Tab-separated table of C-alpha atoms and ligand atoms in Angstrom:
chain	number	residue	atom	x	y	z
A	5	MET	CA	13.812	24.357	-25.335
A	6	SER	CA	11.746	21.617	-26.675
A	7	ILE	CA	9.690	18.834	-24.383
A	8	ILE	CA	13.044	15.901	-25.590
A	9	GLU	CA	15.593	18.639	-23.685
A	10	ARG	CA	13.538	19.528	-21.653
A	11	LEU	CA	13.065	15.762	-19.980
A	12	LYS	CA	17.520	15.224	-20.443
A	13	GLN	CA	18.271	18.408	-18.233
A	14	ASP	CA	15.657	16.825	-15.057
A	15	LEU	CA	17.124	13.163	-15.541
A	16	GLN	CA	20.531	15.156	-15.473
A	17	GLU	CA	18.801	17.341	-12.889
A	18	ARG	CA	18.108	14.032	-10.822
A	19	GLU	CA	21.882	12.439	-10.935
A	20	THR	CA	22.364	15.149	-9.367
A	21	ASN	CA	20.763	15.521	-6.316
A	22	GLY	CA	20.607	11.675	-5.561
A	23	LEU	CA	16.982	11.541	-7.130
A	24	TYR	CA	17.737	9.612	-10.153
A	25	ARG	CA	15.370	5.807	-9.990
A	26	ARG	CA	16.638	2.487	-11.705
A	27	ARG	CA	15.600	-0.755	-11.721
A	28	ARG	CA	17.190	-4.093	-10.749
A	29	ILE	CA	16.192	-6.618	-12.794
A	30	MET	CA	15.300	-9.952	-11.128
A	31	GLN	CA	15.838	-13.447	-10.986
A	32	THR	CA	14.169	-15.070	-8.585
A	33	PRO	CA	10.243	-14.585	-7.270
A	34	GLN	CA	9.578	-12.897	-4.513
A	35	GLY	CA	10.950	-14.231	-1.662
A	36	VAL	CA	13.404	-13.894	1.836
A	37	LYS	CA	16.319	-14.660	-0.938
A	38	VAL	CA	16.683	-13.038	-3.866
A	39	THR	CA	18.604	-12.783	-6.890
A	40	ILE	CA	20.054	-9.930	-9.024
A	41	ALA	CA	22.572	-10.135	-11.316
A	42	ASP	CA	23.797	-13.231	-10.270
A	43	CYS	CA	24.324	-11.967	-6.599
A	44	GLU	CA	21.995	-14.016	-3.926
A	45	PHE	CA	20.564	-10.620	-1.649
A	46	LEU	CA	18.588	-10.994	2.055
A	47	ASN	CA	15.177	-9.526	0.927
A	48	PHE	CA	13.961	-6.191	3.213
A	49	CYS	CA	11.483	-4.466	0.973
A	50	SER	CA	9.009	-6.413	-0.385
A	51	ASN	CA	5.447	-6.145	0.391
A	52	ASP	CA	4.486	-10.002	-0.196
A	53	TYR	CA	4.872	-9.213	3.932
A	54	LEU	CA	2.739	-13.194	4.562
A	55	GLY	CA	4.704	-15.113	2.119
A	56	LEU	CA	2.467	-16.043	0.059
A	57	ALA	CA	3.220	-14.113	-3.644
A	58	ASN	CA	5.300	-17.982	-4.270
A	59	HIS	CA	3.436	-19.673	-2.827
A	60	PRO	CA	2.872	-23.632	-3.920
A	61	GLU	CA	-0.514	-23.484	-3.094
A	62	VAL	CA	-1.239	-19.970	-4.850
A	63	ILE	CA	0.988	-21.243	-7.333
A	64	LYS	CA	-1.249	-24.481	-8.455
A	65	SER	CA	-4.629	-22.554	-8.279
A	66	PHE	CA	-3.385	-19.974	-10.703
A	67	GLN	CA	-2.276	-22.792	-12.459
A	68	GLN	CA	-5.483	-24.894	-13.302
A	69	ALA	CA	-7.564	-22.102	-13.644
A	70	ALA	CA	-5.212	-20.501	-16.697
A	71	SER	CA	-5.624	-24.095	-18.293
A	72	HIS	CA	-9.146	-23.936	-18.232
A	73	TYR	CA	-9.603	-20.164	-19.040
A	74	GLY	CA	-6.243	-19.474	-20.545
A	75	VAL	CA	-4.893	-16.787	-19.900
A	76	GLY	CA	-6.059	-13.231	-21.195
A	77	SER	CA	-9.922	-12.088	-20.554
A	78	GLY	CA	-10.256	-10.952	-23.373
A	79	SER	CA	-12.361	-7.425	-22.886
A	80	ALA	CA	-13.564	-5.441	-19.650
A	81	HIS	CA	-15.595	-7.091	-16.839
A	82	LEU	CA	-19.074	-5.246	-18.326
A	83	ILE	CA	-18.302	-7.194	-21.769
A	84	ASN	CA	-17.341	-9.967	-21.288
A	85	GLY	CA	-14.301	-10.123	-19.335
A	86	HIS	CA	-15.516	-10.705	-15.817
A	87	SER	CA	-15.608	-15.209	-15.647
A	88	GLN	CA	-17.285	-17.266	-12.944
A	89	LEU	CA	-13.779	-16.864	-10.852
A	90	HIS	CA	-13.527	-13.561	-10.749
A	91	HIS	CA	-17.040	-13.225	-9.473
A	92	GLN	CA	-16.125	-15.710	-6.780
A	93	LEU	CA	-13.361	-13.407	-5.468
A	94	GLU	CA	-15.815	-10.874	-5.488
A	95	GLU	CA	-17.743	-12.622	-3.479
A	96	ALA	CA	-15.393	-14.228	-0.810
A	97	LEU	CA	-13.885	-10.359	-0.845
A	98	ALA	CA	-16.861	-8.951	0.019
A	99	GLY	CA	-17.228	-11.916	3.016
A	100	PHE	CA	-14.242	-11.439	4.291
A	101	VAL	CA	-13.734	-7.958	5.250
A	102	ASN	CA	-17.519	-7.476	6.848
A	103	ARG	CA	-19.461	-5.714	3.470
A	104	PRO	CA	-22.385	-6.237	0.723
A	105	ARG	CA	-20.174	-6.197	-1.585
A	106	ALA	CA	-16.993	-6.196	-3.251
A	107	LEU	CA	-15.396	-4.882	-7.121
A	108	LEU	CA	-12.427	-6.033	-8.433
A	109	PHE	CA	-10.494	-3.109	-10.375
A	110	SER	CA	-7.420	-4.474	-12.380
A	111	THR	CA	-4.888	-2.650	-9.799
A	112	GLY	CA	-5.092	-0.554	-6.921
A	113	TYR	CA	-3.845	2.964	-8.834
A	114	MET	CA	-6.815	2.179	-10.697
A	115	ALA	CA	-9.052	1.686	-7.497
A	116	ASN	CA	-8.233	4.750	-6.590
A	117	LEU	CA	-8.883	6.557	-9.190
A	118	GLY	CA	-11.943	5.119	-9.892
A	119	VAL	CA	-13.759	5.613	-6.362
A	120	ILE	CA	-12.591	8.991	-6.387
A	121	SER	CA	-13.715	10.628	-9.929
A	122	ALA	CA	-16.316	8.926	-9.749
A	123	LEU	CA	-17.983	9.715	-5.745
A	124	LEU	CA	-16.598	13.152	-6.541
A	125	GLY	CA	-17.325	16.104	-8.900
A	126	ARG	CA	-16.899	20.162	-9.666
A	127	GLY	CA	-17.789	22.152	-6.265
A	128	ASP	CA	-17.109	18.493	-4.136
A	129	THR	CA	-14.197	18.507	-1.592
A	130	VAL	CA	-11.636	15.863	-0.603
A	131	PHE	CA	-10.199	15.500	2.257
A	132	GLU	CA	-6.523	14.725	1.914
A	133	ASP	CA	-4.302	13.938	4.526
A	134	ARG	CA	-0.822	14.968	2.523
A	135	LEU	CA	1.157	11.826	3.082
A	136	ASN	CA	-1.821	9.980	1.232
A	137	HIS	CA	-0.395	7.844	-1.656
A	138	ALA	CA	0.306	8.545	-5.045
A	139	SER	CA	-2.513	7.815	-6.508
A	140	LEU	CA	-4.716	8.966	-3.983
A	141	ILE	CA	-3.527	13.012	-4.439
A	142	ASP	CA	-4.133	11.944	-8.411
A	143	ALA	CA	-7.175	10.563	-8.070
A	144	GLY	CA	-8.806	13.878	-6.104
A	145	ILE	CA	-6.974	16.064	-8.920
A	146	LEU	CA	-8.810	13.377	-12.125
A	147	SER	CA	-11.965	14.344	-9.841
A	148	ARG	CA	-12.481	17.922	-10.627
A	149	ALA	CA	-14.042	18.306	-6.693
A	150	LYS	CA	-11.842	20.771	-4.717
A	151	LEU	CA	-8.608	19.240	-3.120
A	152	GLN	CA	-8.065	20.001	0.496
A	153	ARG	CA	-4.804	18.144	1.936
A	154	TYR	CA	-4.170	17.455	5.523
A	155	ALA	CA	-1.445	18.253	7.281
A	156	HIS	CA	-0.551	13.597	8.698
A	157	ASN	CA	-2.773	12.260	10.774
A	158	ASP	CA	-4.115	15.836	12.061
A	159	MET	CA	-7.591	15.955	12.832
A	160	GLN	CA	-7.541	19.098	14.059
A	161	ALA	CA	-6.451	20.753	10.885
A	162	LEU	CA	-8.798	17.959	9.189
A	163	GLU	CA	-11.141	19.304	11.959
A	164	ALA	CA	-10.962	23.425	11.505
A	165	ALA	CA	-11.694	22.373	7.444
A	166	LEU	CA	-14.310	20.723	7.175
A	167	ARG	CA	-16.106	23.604	9.670
A	168	SER	CA	-15.081	25.701	7.615
A	169	SER	CA	-16.344	23.949	4.249
A	170	SER	CA	-19.847	23.519	6.198
A	171	ILE	CA	-20.004	27.551	6.780
A	172	ASN	CA	-19.507	27.516	2.361
A	173	SER	CA	-21.803	26.702	1.653
A	174	SER	CA	-21.336	26.615	-1.906
A	175	ILE	CA	-19.633	23.086	-1.133
A	176	LYS	CA	-21.755	20.612	-2.368
A	177	GLU	CA	-20.619	16.882	-0.856
A	178	LYS	CA	-17.087	15.937	1.271
A	179	LEU	CA	-14.955	13.046	0.852
A	180	ILE	CA	-12.373	12.341	3.492
A	181	VAL	CA	-9.989	9.904	2.779
A	182	THR	CA	-7.113	8.305	4.032
A	183	ASP	CA	-4.165	5.723	4.142
A	184	GLY	CA	-4.878	3.357	6.663
A	185	VAL	CA	-0.991	2.663	6.944
A	186	PHE	CA	0.528	4.658	5.614
A	187	SER	CA	3.144	3.178	2.529
A	188	MET	CA	5.773	5.057	3.281
A	189	ASP	CA	6.168	5.428	7.235
A	190	GLY	CA	4.062	2.580	8.537
A	191	ASP	CA	2.123	4.991	11.288
A	192	VAL	CA	-1.829	3.757	10.588
A	193	ALA	CA	-5.128	6.657	10.243
A	194	PRO	CA	-7.027	7.754	13.578
A	195	VAL	CA	-9.485	6.094	11.736
A	196	THR	CA	-11.933	6.115	14.447
A	197	GLU	CA	-11.834	9.771	15.034
A	198	LEU	CA	-11.804	9.631	11.620
A	199	ALA	CA	-15.311	8.527	11.330
A	200	GLY	CA	-16.346	10.550	14.157
A	201	LEU	CA	-15.774	14.134	12.228
A	202	ALA	CA	-16.783	12.536	9.173
A	203	GLN	CA	-20.260	11.369	11.109
A	204	GLN	CA	-20.008	15.170	13.285
A	205	TYR	CA	-19.688	17.183	9.904
A	206	ASP	CA	-21.513	15.164	6.847
A	207	ALA	CA	-18.530	13.818	4.723
A	208	LEU	CA	-17.850	10.516	3.552
A	209	LEU	CA	-15.310	8.257	4.029
A	210	MET	CA	-13.042	6.239	2.560
A	211	VAL	CA	-9.669	4.427	3.826
A	212	ASP	CA	-7.536	2.761	1.929
A	213	ASP	CA	-5.931	-0.436	3.121
A	214	ALA	CA	-3.225	-1.608	0.644
A	215	HIS	CA	-0.910	-2.329	2.959
A	216	GLY	CA	-3.702	-3.274	6.138
A	217	ILE	CA	-5.284	-6.217	4.299
A	218	GLY	CA	-4.524	-9.339	5.542
A	219	VAL	CA	-2.014	-8.310	7.989
A	220	LEU	CA	-4.469	-6.131	10.338
A	221	GLY	CA	-6.685	-7.514	12.246
A	222	LYS	CA	-7.767	-10.790	14.134
A	223	THR	CA	-9.036	-12.809	10.983
A	224	GLY	CA	-6.592	-10.319	8.884
A	225	ALA	CA	-9.438	-7.860	7.148
A	226	GLY	CA	-7.316	-5.702	7.806
A	227	LEU	CA	-7.008	-1.943	10.166
A	228	LEU	CA	-10.642	-1.725	10.371
A	229	GLU	CA	-11.639	-4.879	11.471
A	230	GLN	CA	-8.607	-3.808	14.552
A	231	GLU	CA	-10.029	-0.373	15.399
A	232	ASN	CA	-13.855	-2.216	15.410
A	233	LEU	CA	-15.356	-0.380	12.450
A	234	ASP	CA	-17.885	-1.675	10.348
A	235	ALA	CA	-19.635	-0.629	6.946
A	236	THR	CA	-21.791	2.289	8.422
A	237	GLN	CA	-18.605	4.234	10.161
A	238	VAL	CA	-16.251	3.564	6.782
A	239	PRO	CA	-18.574	3.157	3.851
A	240	VAL	CA	-15.676	2.787	1.238
A	241	LEU	CA	-12.850	0.255	2.037
A	242	MET	CA	-9.697	-0.011	-0.485
A	243	GLY	CA	-7.700	-2.885	-0.677
A	244	THR	CA	-4.874	-4.099	-3.037
A	245	LEU	CA	-4.347	-7.704	-3.629
A	246	GLY	CA	-1.070	-7.196	-4.809
A	247	LYS	CA	0.600	-6.356	-0.972
A	248	ALA	CA	0.183	-9.388	1.800
A	249	LEU	CA	-2.163	-11.246	-0.955
A	250	GLY	CA	0.500	-11.665	-2.908
A	251	THR	CA	-1.005	-11.362	-6.109
A	252	PHE	CA	-2.241	-8.625	-8.336
A	253	GLY	CA	-4.620	-6.469	-8.580
A	254	ALA	CA	-7.303	-4.457	-5.378
A	255	PHE	CA	-10.743	-4.305	-4.489
A	256	VAL	CA	-13.073	-1.643	-3.729
A	257	ALA	CA	-16.066	-3.043	-0.740
A	258	GLY	CA	-18.980	-0.801	0.313
A	259	ASP	CA	-22.654	-1.512	-0.105
A	260	GLU	CA	-24.833	-2.109	-2.996
A	261	VAL	CA	-25.102	1.615	-4.551
A	262	LEU	CA	-21.715	1.931	-4.181
A	263	ILE	CA	-20.815	-1.043	-6.147
A	264	GLU	CA	-23.810	-0.336	-8.506
A	265	SER	CA	-22.268	3.335	-9.336
A	266	LEU	CA	-18.785	2.056	-9.203
A	267	ILE	CA	-19.600	-0.787	-12.093
A	268	ASN	CA	-21.534	1.821	-14.220
A	269	ASN	CA	-19.117	5.092	-13.547
A	270	ALA	CA	-15.518	4.054	-12.490
A	271	ARG	CA	-13.704	4.673	-15.962
A	272	SER	CA	-11.087	3.028	-15.181
A	273	TYR	CA	-13.148	0.264	-14.061
A	274	VAL	CA	-15.345	0.276	-17.126
A	275	TYR	CA	-11.970	1.125	-19.315
A	276	THR	CA	-10.344	-2.065	-19.348
A	277	THR	CA	-9.393	-4.919	-19.262
A	278	ALA	CA	-10.472	-7.107	-16.565
A	279	MET	CA	-7.785	-8.938	-14.318
A	280	PRO	CA	-6.697	-12.447	-15.486
A	281	ALA	CA	-8.687	-14.821	-14.490
A	282	ALA	CA	-6.029	-17.256	-13.235
A	283	ILE	CA	-5.940	-14.204	-10.902
A	284	ALA	CA	-8.542	-14.384	-9.230
A	285	ALA	CA	-7.717	-17.856	-8.573
A	286	ALA	CA	-4.690	-18.043	-7.101
A	287	THR	CA	-6.301	-14.783	-4.720
A	288	LEU	CA	-8.936	-16.948	-3.210
A	289	THR	CA	-6.212	-19.692	-2.787
A	290	SER	CA	-3.883	-16.783	-1.014
A	291	LEU	CA	-7.496	-14.969	0.723
A	292	GLN	CA	-7.741	-18.738	2.214
A	293	LEU	CA	-4.485	-19.394	3.055
A	294	LEU	CA	-4.368	-15.767	5.464
A	295	GLN	CA	-7.556	-16.467	7.495
A	296	THR	CA	-6.973	-19.810	7.812
A	297	GLU	CA	-2.993	-20.068	8.845
A	298	SER	CA	-2.949	-16.656	10.941
A	299	TRP	CA	0.596	-18.325	12.161
A	300	ARG	CA	1.629	-15.828	9.873
A	301	ARG	CA	0.248	-13.019	11.101
A	302	GLU	CA	1.045	-13.847	13.869
A	303	LYS	CA	5.376	-14.304	12.725
A	304	LEU	CA	5.430	-11.619	10.925
A	305	GLN	CA	4.443	-9.490	14.483
A	306	ALA	CA	7.250	-11.064	16.637
A	307	ASN	CA	9.822	-10.237	13.700
A	308	ILE	CA	8.365	-6.469	13.733
A	309	GLN	CA	8.689	-6.864	17.118
A	310	GLN	CA	12.125	-8.328	17.243
A	311	PHE	CA	13.256	-5.581	14.956
A	312	LYS	CA	11.815	-2.731	16.564
A	313	LYS	CA	13.351	-3.740	20.176
A	314	GLY	CA	17.189	-4.674	18.460
A	315	ALA	CA	16.637	-1.290	16.921
A	316	ALA	CA	15.980	0.508	19.590
A	317	GLN	CA	19.094	-0.913	21.643
A	318	LEU	CA	20.394	0.506	18.782
A	319	ALA	CA	19.292	4.307	18.728
A	320	LEU	CA	18.929	3.446	15.375
A	321	PRO	CA	16.168	6.729	13.535
A	322	LEU	CA	13.208	4.416	13.437
A	323	MET	CA	10.356	6.398	12.655
A	324	ALA	CA	7.103	5.702	15.109
A	325	SER	CA	5.137	2.554	13.161
A	326	ASP	CA	3.734	-0.285	14.394
A	327	THR	CA	4.081	-2.327	11.366
A	328	ALA	CA	5.356	-4.258	8.723
A	329	ILE	CA	6.775	-0.794	7.093
A	330	GLN	CA	9.977	-0.251	9.627
A	331	PRO	CA	11.619	3.580	8.118
A	332	LEU	CA	15.132	5.077	9.149
A	333	LEU	CA	15.412	7.744	8.551
A	334	THR	CA	17.791	9.755	7.246
A	335	GLY	CA	16.893	12.841	6.051
A	336	ASP	CA	19.576	13.848	3.499
A	337	ALA	CA	18.556	11.537	0.261
A	338	HIS	CA	21.448	11.575	-0.687
A	339	GLN	CA	22.584	9.594	2.043
A	340	ALA	CA	19.778	7.249	2.169
A	341	LEU	CA	21.179	6.394	-1.714
A	342	ALA	CA	24.847	5.341	-0.283
A	343	LEU	CA	23.206	3.298	2.482
A	344	SER	CA	20.615	1.061	0.434
A	345	GLN	CA	24.083	0.672	-1.547
A	346	GLN	CA	25.656	-0.046	0.805
A	347	LEU	CA	22.959	-2.411	2.242
A	348	SER	CA	23.199	-3.665	-1.330
A	349	ALA	CA	26.491	-4.215	-1.701
A	350	ALA	CA	26.053	-6.380	1.491
A	351	GLY	CA	23.819	-8.401	0.724
A	352	TYR	CA	20.704	-6.799	2.006
A	353	LEU	CA	17.899	-5.696	-0.260
A	354	ILE	CA	16.106	-2.164	1.031
A	355	SER	CA	15.075	0.336	-0.793
A	356	ALA	CA	16.104	4.299	-0.224
A	357	ILE	CA	12.811	6.193	-0.666
A	358	ARG	CA	13.177	9.931	-2.076
A	359	PRO	CA	11.453	13.210	-3.182
A	360	PRO	CA	9.500	13.443	-4.876
A	361	THR	CA	7.986	10.281	-3.183
A	362	VAL	CA	8.390	11.838	0.556
A	363	PRO	CA	9.072	15.312	1.667
A	364	GLU	CA	11.789	17.209	1.256
A	365	GLY	CA	14.137	16.156	3.027
A	366	THR	CA	12.514	13.050	4.985
A	367	ALA	CA	14.490	10.720	2.480
A	368	ARG	CA	14.489	7.675	4.112
A	369	LEU	CA	15.372	3.496	4.052
A	370	ARG	CA	12.219	1.588	3.454
A	371	ILE	CA	12.416	-1.873	5.338
A	372	THR	CA	10.104	-3.987	5.331
A	373	LEU	CA	9.791	-7.168	7.141
A	374	SER	CA	7.887	-10.354	6.227
A	375	ALA	CA	6.847	-13.232	8.347
A	376	GLU	CA	8.915	-15.274	6.021
A	377	HIS	CA	11.754	-13.579	7.783
A	378	THR	CA	13.662	-15.701	10.357
A	379	GLU	CA	15.086	-14.227	13.762
A	380	GLN	CA	18.197	-14.644	12.768
A	381	HIS	CA	17.256	-12.770	9.497
A	382	ILE	CA	16.970	-9.150	11.693
A	383	ASN	CA	19.337	-10.193	13.397
A	384	SER	CA	22.036	-10.181	10.691
A	385	LEU	CA	19.890	-7.079	9.631
A	386	LEU	CA	20.105	-5.245	12.644
A	387	GLU	CA	24.516	-5.829	12.954
A	388	ILE	CA	24.458	-4.134	8.933
A	389	LEU	CA	22.156	-1.362	10.795
A	390	ALA	CA	24.837	-0.888	13.773
A	391	SER	CA	27.942	-1.106	12.081
A	392	LEU	CA	26.313	1.272	8.797
A	393	PHE	CA	24.909	3.146	11.472
A	394	ASN	CA	28.164	3.396	13.614
A	395	ARG	CA	26.013	2.005	16.462
A	396	VAL	CA	27.179	-0.378	19.389
A	397	ASN	CA	25.333	-2.672	20.824
A	398	GLU	CA	25.326	-2.166	24.421
A	399	ASN	CA	23.779	-5.729	24.534
A	400	ASP	CA	27.085	-6.901	23.397
P	72	PLP	C1	0.079	-0.083	-3.686
P	72	PLP	C2	-0.935	1.297	-3.114
P	72	PLP	C3	-1.264	1.223	-3.647
P	72	PLP	C4	-1.949	0.934	-5.739
P	72	PLP	O1	-1.531	-0.373	-5.277
P	72	PLP	P1	-0.977	-0.878	-6.777
P	72	PLP	O2	-2.228	-2.628	-6.996
P	72	PLP	O3	0.403	-1.453	-6.358
P	72	PLP	O4	-1.280	-0.362	-7.492
P	72	PLP	C5	-2.990	2.681	-3.351
P	72	PLP	N1	-2.455	2.849	-2.010
P	72	PLP	C6	-1.916	2.207	-1.460
P	72	PLP	C7	-1.521	3.765	-0.137
P	72	PLP	C8	-0.731	1.641	-1.641
P	72	PLP	O5	0.407	1.413	-1.079
């Protein structure tokens, strides 16, 4: 069978199994209301949790920076693509997450590939939560270290794996890697226990806080702020800029040695064009907005509570989550897809998340909430979900 024949067969199988993926073509910016194919939808699938992706101040900074620095950055950071704005943003991000240094990456995917493969090599072991983001799993494979996946948030399983690896003297270094907020589940990692195990078993701990940065913690500095963990407990912190911060890109924060090593060794940092300086300028503004406008986080929390309460009253199959990611479990991929299509026909944009993004038999609707949703938006979502799941609202 030729490669092309094999691809065709794979696509056909995907279609048969309800796993074929298609894109929607957006005609509007991110926001709670978006237009696709000339139809308006109420949007419940964006990661723009704070409503900053289309904020006028963020746009203004982007435009001003573009008129000063142009659009393209021209080269990699180490050649001559590293502008004053990139540098300012790195300093602001380091201060924000209370770590000595921060380093920008062009995407979160690349940050994870770069960090893990720079930190580890053959003979080392990386311990990863089974539900970690694909980029972390791919990074583990790319690093050539031994990849040991432990059951989701199962600290006993992790400890057993750490214990047996510390008996094995041929293992060199150990890295524990976890999502902070799990991207498809919305639950959070037990970071305090993870930090304890890392210390006890002499492993380094890395947290990918893509969905916590901007949203969690008193000042929005993320899950580690919320849980009071400092840089000695979590030496490697990764965050993304394309979600709550509303722009694009990612950063890694940590101490001097970590950051200088990444600048020198992280291949996805060294061998790629720097993000446009105007993106850095826009991010500086959104960072400032999220720090000064704490009402965005408060409104988001209120929306989460409202949704959870309503969904519980309707006995919807909600997964256990206190974050802006509120998945409804269907199990079956066809059913998730059918529900997503029915929601879309009714004007609600919610994506069906299916294997291999999530484990077999755990397909779901991934609902994400934003600070920009109103009480009315959430009530109307609950109403349509109640009708699709055939639930009667006992409070009506
Ligand atoms: C989105 C995400 C990434 C990837 O970030 P991008 O900037 O979109 O490449 C990495 N890790 C987690 C947990 C994510 O949710």
